[in-house]
Amino acid sequence: QKEVEQDPGPLSVPEGAIVSLNCTYSNSAFQYFMWYRQYSRKGPELLMYTYSSGNKEDGRFTAQVDKSSKYISLFIRDSQPSDSATYLCAMKETSGSRLTFGEGTQLTVNP
Amino acid sequence: DAGVIQSPRHEVTEMGQEVTLRCKPISGHDYLFWYRQTMMRGLELLIYFNNNVPIDDSGMPEDRFSAKMPNASFSTLKIQPSEPRDSAVYFCASSPIRGSQETQYFGPGTRLLVL
């Protein structure tokens, strides 16, 4: 079983829709949770970062962490065609610098 | 800043050949990471360095893979001999700090195809 599970999709939504992306994990030592966005043929770029449990909002993006359920989410409001990309969740323990990534969810927002 | 620079951007080689991938991290970053991305396995950490010293190479798949960081501004990932199953996109990333916020900046990647 993988440490981090993420539905690869693909996920296709109309412009303006609310998008929900999710990851589950098995390692209770994970304390830092991140979402990366990767456009086609580009490297991943950090989108959101959260420490431990709770919510974090940045513009149209909201990240949620539920450590009791070992479940994290990324919500995109008023989705735009420019949001079309692959979204990868990533997690890290307190010690060390190793990130463990989900396999990514491919999102397409249709105009 | 130009960001993380990787070369070559594309590499096509034949099985058995030596492949060398290059990376220039962002100036001032202390950490450098090498990743491999495939459809089957996603993004996998191969090795990372702190201040030019390899810290964790547990992700290196086998002895055919080696990585070096001779100075703070240059790193190489070498595959010798290459095999078709090594075909993937290889990313280099660098990070300025360790601890509470792990912000890794990725390069554009090298697309490797081994025939």
Short mmCIF file of C-alpha atoms in Angstrom, two decimals:
data_model
loop_
_atom_site.label_atom_id
_atom_site.label_comp_id
_atom_site.label_asym_id
_atom_site.label_seq_id
_atom_site.Cartn_x
_atom_site.Cartn_y
_atom_site.Cartn_z
CA GLN A 1 0.00 0.00 0.00
CA LYS A 2 1.27 3.46 -0.89
CA GLU A 3 1.86 5.95 1.91
CA VAL A 4 -0.13 8.57 0.00
CA GLU A 5 -3.15 7.75 -2.15
CA GLN A 6 -4.57 10.17 -4.70
CA ASP A 7 -7.16 9.54 -7.37
CA PRO A 8 -5.41 10.20 -10.69
CA GLY A 9 -8.63 11.23 -12.42
CA PRO A 10 -8.88 12.62 -15.01
CA LEU A 11 -11.36 15.15 -13.69
CA SER A 12 -13.21 17.42 -16.11
CA VAL A 13 -15.41 20.31 -14.93
CA PRO A 14 -17.07 23.34 -16.52
CA GLU A 15 -15.66 26.80 -15.93
CA GLY A 16 -16.94 28.29 -12.68
CA ALA A 17 -17.39 24.95 -10.93
CA ILE A 18 -16.08 24.18 -7.46
CA VAL A 19 -13.37 21.54 -7.63
CA SER A 20 -12.50 19.20 -4.79
CA LEU A 21 -9.22 17.28 -4.85
CA ASN A 22 -8.29 14.81 -2.14
CA CYS A 23 -5.52 12.65 -0.75
CA THR A 24 -5.42 10.06 1.98
CA TYR A 25 -2.32 8.90 3.79
CA SER A 26 -1.25 6.21 6.20
CA ASN A 27 1.81 7.71 7.93
CA SER A 28 0.68 9.42 11.14
CA ALA A 29 4.07 11.14 11.38
CA PHE A 30 3.26 13.47 8.49
CA GLN A 31 2.93 17.01 9.83
CA TYR A 32 3.42 19.22 6.78
CA PHE A 33 1.01 19.08 3.88
CA MET A 34 1.40 20.71 0.52
CA TRP A 35 -0.34 20.97 -2.81
CA TYR A 36 1.69 21.37 -5.97
CA ARG A 37 0.37 22.32 -9.40
CA GLN A 38 2.04 20.95 -12.48
CA TYR A 39 1.26 22.26 -15.93
CA SER A 40 1.89 20.04 -18.91
CA ARG A 41 5.60 19.58 -19.63
CA LYS A 42 6.59 21.79 -16.67
CA GLY A 43 7.95 21.16 -13.20
CA PRO A 44 5.64 21.17 -10.15
CA GLU A 45 5.15 24.49 -8.36
CA LEU A 46 4.04 24.94 -4.77
CA LEU A 47 0.44 26.10 -4.53
CA MET A 48 -0.57 25.71 -0.89
CA TYR A 49 1.16 24.74 2.33
CA THR A 50 -0.43 23.72 5.66
CA TYR A 51 1.06 22.63 8.95
CA SER A 52 -0.83 20.00 10.98
CA SER A 53 -4.64 20.18 10.95
CA GLY A 54 -6.86 23.03 9.89
CA ASN A 55 -7.77 25.16 6.93
CA LYS A 56 -5.85 27.65 4.87
CA GLU A 57 -7.28 29.94 2.25
CA ASP A 58 -5.51 31.79 -0.55
CA GLY A 59 -7.74 33.50 -3.05
CA ARG A 60 -9.83 30.89 -4.83
CA PHE A 61 -7.92 28.03 -3.20
CA THR A 62 -8.62 26.42 0.18
CA ALA A 63 -6.56 23.62 1.70
CA GLN A 64 -7.95 21.46 4.48
CA VAL A 65 -6.18 18.91 6.64
CA ASP A 66 -7.96 16.38 8.85
CA LYS A 67 -5.25 14.46 10.66
CA SER A 68 -7.74 12.35 12.60
CA SER A 69 -8.97 10.91 9.31
CA LYS A 70 -5.60 11.15 7.55
CA TYR A 71 -7.30 13.08 4.79
CA ILE A 72 -6.41 16.30 3.01
CA SER A 73 -8.33 18.33 0.46
CA LEU A 74 -7.83 21.18 -1.95
CA PHE A 75 -10.85 23.20 -3.04
CA ILE A 76 -10.83 25.48 -6.05
CA ARG A 77 -13.68 27.97 -6.28
CA ASP A 78 -14.81 29.59 -9.52
CA SER A 79 -12.51 27.33 -11.49
CA GLN A 80 -10.89 28.77 -14.60
CA PRO A 81 -9.47 27.13 -17.75
CA SER A 82 -6.05 28.29 -16.53
CA ASP A 83 -6.48 25.94 -13.56
CA SER A 84 -6.21 22.98 -15.92
CA ALA A 85 -3.18 21.08 -14.67
CA THR A 86 -2.16 18.10 -12.60
CA TYR A 87 -2.42 18.66 -8.85
CA LEU A 88 -0.11 16.71 -6.58
CA CYS A 89 -0.42 16.46 -2.84
CA ALA A 90 2.82 16.13 -0.86
CA MET A 91 3.56 15.44 2.78
CA LYS A 92 6.52 15.58 5.12
CA GLU A 93 7.40 14.42 8.59
CA THR A 94 8.76 16.86 11.15
CA SER A 95 12.30 15.57 10.77
CA GLY A 96 14.14 15.30 7.50
CA SER A 97 13.48 16.98 4.18
CA ARG A 98 11.91 14.12 2.21
CA LEU A 99 8.56 14.86 0.59
CA THR A 100 6.20 12.01 -0.23
CA PHE A 101 3.98 12.81 -3.21
CA GLY A 102 0.64 11.49 -4.34
CA GLU A 103 0.51 10.43 -7.96
CA GLY A 104 -1.43 13.54 -8.97
CA THR A 105 -4.94 14.32 -10.22
CA GLN A 106 -5.28 15.60 -13.77
CA LEU A 107 -7.84 18.43 -13.90
CA THR A 108 -9.38 20.01 -16.99
CA VAL A 109 -11.59 23.08 -16.70
CA ASN A 110 -13.66 23.54 -19.83
CA PRO A 111 -14.61 27.06 -21.01
CA ASP B 1 16.73 34.75 -10.63
CA ALA B 2 16.52 32.26 -13.48
CA GLY B 3 15.18 29.49 -11.29
CA VAL B 4 16.46 25.94 -11.30
CA ILE B 5 18.18 25.15 -14.57
CA GLN B 6 18.36 21.65 -16.00
CA SER B 7 20.10 20.33 -19.07
CA PRO B 8 19.53 18.77 -21.43
CA ARG B 9 15.78 19.26 -21.69
CA HIS B 10 15.43 16.15 -23.82
CA GLU B 11 17.68 13.14 -24.17
CA VAL B 12 17.26 10.13 -26.43
CA THR B 13 19.82 7.39 -26.08
CA GLU B 14 20.28 3.70 -26.70
CA MET B 15 20.28 1.04 -24.07
CA GLY B 16 23.70 0.60 -22.52
CA GLN B 17 24.83 4.17 -23.06
CA GLU B 18 25.85 6.51 -20.26
CA VAL B 19 23.49 9.39 -19.54
CA THR B 20 24.40 12.49 -17.56
CA LEU B 21 21.76 14.95 -16.40
CA ARG B 22 22.77 18.34 -15.07
CA CYS B 23 21.27 20.78 -12.63
CA LYS B 24 22.03 24.29 -11.45
CA PRO B 25 20.06 25.14 -8.29
CA ILE B 26 18.84 28.57 -7.32
CA SER B 27 21.69 30.59 -5.88
CA GLY B 28 21.76 30.50 -2.09
CA HIS B 29 19.66 27.35 -1.74
CA ASP B 30 21.14 24.79 0.61
CA TYR B 31 19.16 21.75 -0.47
CA LEU B 32 19.09 20.01 -3.82
CA PHE B 33 16.75 17.16 -4.75
CA TRP B 34 16.64 14.76 -7.70
CA TYR B 35 13.26 13.25 -8.60
CA ARG B 36 12.01 10.87 -11.26
CA GLN B 37 8.46 11.05 -12.60
CA THR B 38 6.68 8.30 -14.51
CA MET B 39 3.05 7.54 -15.22
CA MET B 40 3.27 4.29 -13.29
CA ARG B 41 5.09 5.46 -10.18
CA GLY B 42 4.44 9.18 -10.04
CA LEU B 43 7.06 11.52 -8.59
CA GLU B 44 9.77 9.70 -6.67
CA LEU B 45 12.63 11.19 -4.70
CA LEU B 46 15.93 9.66 -5.76
CA ILE B 47 18.46 11.54 -3.63
CA TYR B 48 18.93 14.85 -1.89
CA PHE B 49 21.90 16.94 -0.82
CA ASN B 50 22.42 19.48 1.94
CA ASN B 51 25.33 21.85 1.46
CA ASN B 52 26.70 19.59 -1.29
CA VAL B 53 26.65 16.47 0.94
CA PRO B 54 24.34 13.55 0.05
CA ILE B 55 21.89 13.08 2.92
CA ASP B 56 19.45 10.45 1.71
CA ASP B 57 20.03 8.27 -1.34
CA SER B 58 17.57 5.54 -0.39
CA GLY B 59 15.49 6.32 -3.46
CA MET B 60 18.27 5.60 -5.94
CA PRO B 61 16.95 2.53 -7.73
CA GLU B 62 20.22 0.67 -8.17
CA ASP B 63 23.96 1.00 -8.57
CA ARG B 64 23.59 2.13 -12.16
CA PHE B 65 22.48 5.49 -10.77
CA SER B 66 24.89 7.93 -9.17
CA ALA B 67 24.67 11.59 -8.22
CA LYS B 68 27.25 14.17 -7.32
CA MET B 69 27.30 17.76 -6.19
CA PRO B 70 30.86 19.07 -6.51
CA ASN B 71 29.87 22.61 -5.54
CA ALA B 72 26.87 24.66 -4.46
CA SER B 73 25.89 25.58 -8.01
CA PHE B 74 26.07 22.28 -9.86
CA SER B 75 24.87 18.71 -9.58
CA THR B 76 24.80 15.71 -11.89
CA LEU B 77 22.75 12.54 -12.04
CA LYS B 78 24.40 9.79 -14.02
CA ILE B 79 22.95 6.53 -15.30
CA GLN B 80 25.45 3.95 -16.50
CA PRO B 81 24.49 1.76 -18.26
CA SER B 82 21.04 3.07 -19.17
CA GLU B 83 18.06 0.75 -19.67
CA PRO B 84 14.65 1.32 -21.33
CA ARG B 85 12.93 1.25 -17.92
CA ASP B 86 14.91 4.36 -16.98
CA SER B 87 12.80 6.36 -19.43
CA ALA B 88 11.12 9.10 -17.40
CA VAL B 89 11.17 12.80 -16.66
CA TYR B 90 13.91 13.67 -14.21
CA PHE B 91 13.44 16.78 -12.10
CA CYS B 92 15.89 18.69 -10.03
CA ALA B 93 14.59 20.91 -7.22
CA SER B 94 16.25 23.19 -4.70
CA SER B 95 15.15 24.55 -1.36
CA PRO B 96 16.37 27.48 0.69
CA ILE B 97 15.46 26.24 4.15
CA ARG B 98 14.71 23.15 6.15
CA GLY B 99 12.21 22.68 8.91
CA SER B 100 8.78 24.20 9.12
CA GLN B 101 8.31 25.08 5.50
CA GLU B 102 9.61 22.83 2.77
CA THR B 103 9.35 24.99 -0.30
CA GLN B 104 10.99 23.16 -3.13
CA TYR B 105 11.48 24.92 -6.43
CA PHE B 106 11.48 22.57 -9.37
CA GLY B 107 13.32 22.85 -12.63
CA PRO B 108 11.66 22.19 -16.00
CA GLY B 109 12.84 18.59 -16.07
CA THR B 110 14.82 16.40 -18.46
CA ARG B 111 12.79 14.01 -20.59
CA LEU B 112 14.83 10.86 -21.00
CA LEU B 113 14.01 8.16 -23.51
CA VAL B 114 16.15 5.05 -23.57
CA LEU B 115 15.61 2.92 -26.66
#
